[in-house]
Amino acid sequence: MLYLDNSATTQMLPEVKEAMIPYLLEEFGNPSSKYYNLATKAKEATEDSRKYISALLGCDTDEVIFTSGATESNNMIIKGIADFYGENNKHIVTSKIEHPAVIETCRYLEKKGFTITYLDVDANGLINLEELRKILVHHPPLLVTIMWGNNEIGSLQPIKEISDLCFENNVFFHTDATQTVGKVPCDLSLLEGLQFLSCSAHKFHGPKGIGVSIIKKDKNNLKRKITPLLHGGGQESDYRSGTLPVHNIVGMGIAAKLAHSRIDDNINHLIRLEQYLIDILKENFGEVLHINNNYLSKIPGIISVQFKGINNEMLIKKLSDVVALSSGSACSTSKPSHVLEAIGLDQKAIRSTIRFSLSPYIEIQDLNIFKEM
Ligand code: PMP
C-alpha cells in the first residue's frame, strides 16, 4: 500500500528507531537525577536532542521546551499567555484556517471573556496583511496566533511580514508550525517578532507523543513568562513539569537532525514527485479534476484536488487497499472542512476534495499506480 497521508503522520525513519531503542531499554535513567551514569547519559541525550532541534529552528537550546506534541504546545502557549497577561488585554487574533488545536483553544478562551478575531483568508489560503495591520494599530491584541503552513491546502503564510508587523506593534506572535518544521526552512533567527512556535516530531519522521514549544527569551535574554500548563517538579524551565520521555526526545532530535541536513534534497524531490503525480492525474481524470491549491507559496508535497461529481469519502474507501489518502485533517474528518470553506469552496466541492500528502521517502515510480486507475 502506498502511504500518501503524510500530513496526518509520517513513518519513523530507521535511524530514528535505532537511536531510540537503547533509551527504551538499558539507558532508562531519569535526566533530572544526578551523579550516576544512567542519569547523566539520559541528560546528555536530552541536551543533544535540544541542540539538533534548536539548530533546525535557529533558536537557543534553552528556548526548546519538550511537550507531548503540537496540540499540547498550542494549548500551553495560547492559554499560558492568556492567563499570564490577559488581565488588561483580552483580544487575540487568529485565522479561520487554523488547526482545531488553535481554534478550539481560542473558543475556550472566548467563553472565559476573551474576544477573538478570526481573520479571513483568500482563495490561496492567505491572510490579508493590510487587514492585520489595521487591527494591530486600531485594536492591538495581546497575541496573534497564525499557522505557518496549512495542513489541508499547504498554504504558507507571509510569516516574515506578520512577524515584522507584530514586532512594530509590540504584540506577541505565536505560530503553529506543525506542518512546516522539517519540511520548509523555519529559521527563527530571521523573525524578530516571533516569540512562540509549536510543532510535533511525528510530522517529520520522528516518533509520536513528542513535540516542542519554542519560547523565545526576551530582549534582556531572560526567560519569557507564561503560566505553565503543568505544575510540578520544575522540568523544562518550569514551563512544563513531568519526567522527560528520553526515548521520544532522542527520536525527535535525530529526526530534526536528518530533516535539517536533507531539507533541500527533500524539497526538490517533493516538487518532482508532485509534478509527476499532477501530470498523471491530469491525463487520467482531466475533465473532472480541479486542483484547489495550484499556487507557489505552499508546502511542497501537499496537493488538494477535487474530483468533480465524485464523493471523496467513497473514493478514499474504495482505494484504501492500494493507497492511503484523506479528505483533509485527520482531526476533523467527520465535519466538512472549515479550511476549504474558508477558501471559498461550496459543499459540493468540499465533498469531492481529496488531499494527497507526499513523503520525500517515496520514489517517483511508486506513483505509477495512479496510471492504472
Ligand atoms: N497543528 C497542525 C497544523 C496539525 O496539522 C496538527 C496535526 N494534524 C496539529 C497541530 C496537532 O498535532 P498533534 O496531533 O501531533 O498534537
Coordinates of N, CA, C and O and ligand atoms in Angstrom, one line a residue, residues 7-8 68-72 74 98-102 147 149-151 176-179 199-203 209-210 329-331 355, ligand 1:
S7 N 0.5 14.3 5.9 CA 0.2 15.4 6.7 C -0.5 15.0 8.0 O -0.5 15.7 9.0
A8 N -1.0 13.8 8.0 CA -1.6 13.2 9.2 C -0.6 12.7 10.1 O -0.5 13.0 11.3
S68 N 4.2 17.0 24.7 CA 3.8 15.8 24.1 C 3.4 15.9 22.6 O 3.1 15.0 21.9
G69 N 3.5 17.1 22.1 CA 3.1 17.4 20.7 C 2.5 18.7 20.5 O 2.4 19.5 21.4
A70 N 2.1 19.0 19.2 CA 1.7 20.3 18.9 C 0.4 20.7 19.5 O 0.1 21.9 19.8
T71 N -0.5 19.7 19.7 CA -1.8 20.1 20.4 C -1.5 20.7 21.8 O -2.0 21.7 22.2
E72 N -0.6 20.0 22.5 CA -0.2 20.5 23.8 C 0.5 21.8 23.7 O 0.2 22.7 24.5
N74 N 0.3 24.1 21.4 CA -0.6 25.2 21.1 C -1.5 25.6 22.3 O -1.6 26.8 22.6
E98 N -7.0 27.8 11.0 CA -6.1 27.1 11.9 C -6.6 25.7 12.2 O -7.7 25.3 12.0
H99 N -5.7 24.9 12.7 CA -6.0 23.6 13.2 C -6.9 23.7 14.4 O -6.8 24.7 15.2
P100 N -7.7 22.7 14.7 CA -8.6 22.7 15.8 C -7.8 22.9 17.2 O -8.4 23.5 18.1
A101 N -6.6 22.5 17.2 CA -5.8 22.7 18.5 C -5.6 24.2 18.8 O -5.4 24.6 19.9
V102 N -5.7 25.0 17.8 CA -5.7 26.5 18.0 C -7.1 27.1 18.1 O -7.5 27.8 19.0
M147 N -1.0 30.1 11.8 CA -0.2 29.0 11.5 C 0.8 29.3 10.4 O 0.6 30.2 9.5
G149 N 2.1 27.0 8.0 CA 1.6 26.3 6.8 C 0.4 25.5 7.2 O 0.4 24.9 8.2
N150 N -0.5 25.4 6.2 CA -1.8 24.8 6.5 C -1.7 23.3 6.2 O -1.1 22.8 5.2
N151 N -2.4 22.5 7.0 CA -2.3 21.0 6.9 C -3.2 20.5 5.8 O -3.0 19.3 5.3
D176 N 1.7 28.1 14.8 CA 1.6 26.7 14.8 C 2.4 26.2 13.5 O 1.9 26.4 12.4
A177 N 3.6 25.7 13.7 CA 4.5 25.3 12.6 C 4.5 23.8 12.4 O 5.5 23.3 11.8
T178 N 3.5 23.1 12.8 CA 3.5 21.7 12.8 C 3.7 21.1 11.4 O 4.3 20.1 11.2
Q179 N 3.1 21.8 10.4 CA 3.3 21.2 9.0 C 4.5 21.7 8.3 O 4.7 21.3 7.2
C199 N 5.3 22.6 17.4 CA 5.4 21.5 16.4 C 5.4 20.2 17.0 O 5.6 20.0 18.3
S200 N 5.3 19.1 16.2 CA 5.3 17.7 16.6 C 6.3 17.0 15.8 O 6.4 17.2 14.6
A201 N 7.0 16.0 16.4 CA 8.0 15.2 15.8 C 7.5 14.3 14.7 O 8.1 14.0 13.7
H202 N 6.2 13.8 14.9 CA 5.7 12.7 14.0 C 5.4 13.2 12.6 O 5.0 12.4 11.8
K203 N 5.4 14.5 12.5 CA 5.1 15.1 11.1 C 6.4 15.1 10.3 O 6.3 15.3 9.1
G209 N 3.9 11.5 20.1 CA 3.8 11.8 21.6 C 5.0 12.7 22.0 O 5.2 12.8 23.2
I210 N 5.6 13.4 21.1 CA 6.7 14.3 21.5 C 6.6 15.5 20.5 O 6.4 15.3 19.3
S329 N -8.0 17.1 7.2 CA -7.4 16.9 8.5 C -7.9 15.6 9.2 O -9.1 15.3 9.2
A330 N -7.0 14.8 9.7 CA -7.3 13.6 10.5 C -8.1 13.9 11.7 O -8.7 13.1 12.3
C331 N -8.0 15.2 12.2 CA -8.6 15.6 13.4 C -10.0 16.0 13.3 O -10.7 16.3 14.3
R355 N -7.0 15.1 -0.3 CA -5.7 15.6 0.0 C -4.7 14.5 -0.2 O -4.8 13.4 0.4
Ligands
PMP1 N1 -1.4 21.8 14.1 C1 -1.4 21.3 12.8 C2 -1.3 22.3 11.7 C3 -1.5 20.0 12.5 O1 -1.5 19.5 11.3 C4 -1.6 19.0 13.6 C5 -1.7 17.6 13.4 N2 -2.7 17.2 12.5 C6 -1.6 19.6 14.9 C7 -1.5 20.9 15.1 C8 -1.7 18.7 16.1 O2 -0.6 17.9 16.2 P1 -0.6 16.6 17.2 O3 -1.7 15.8 16.9 O4 0.8 16.0 17.0 O5 -0.7 17.2 18.6

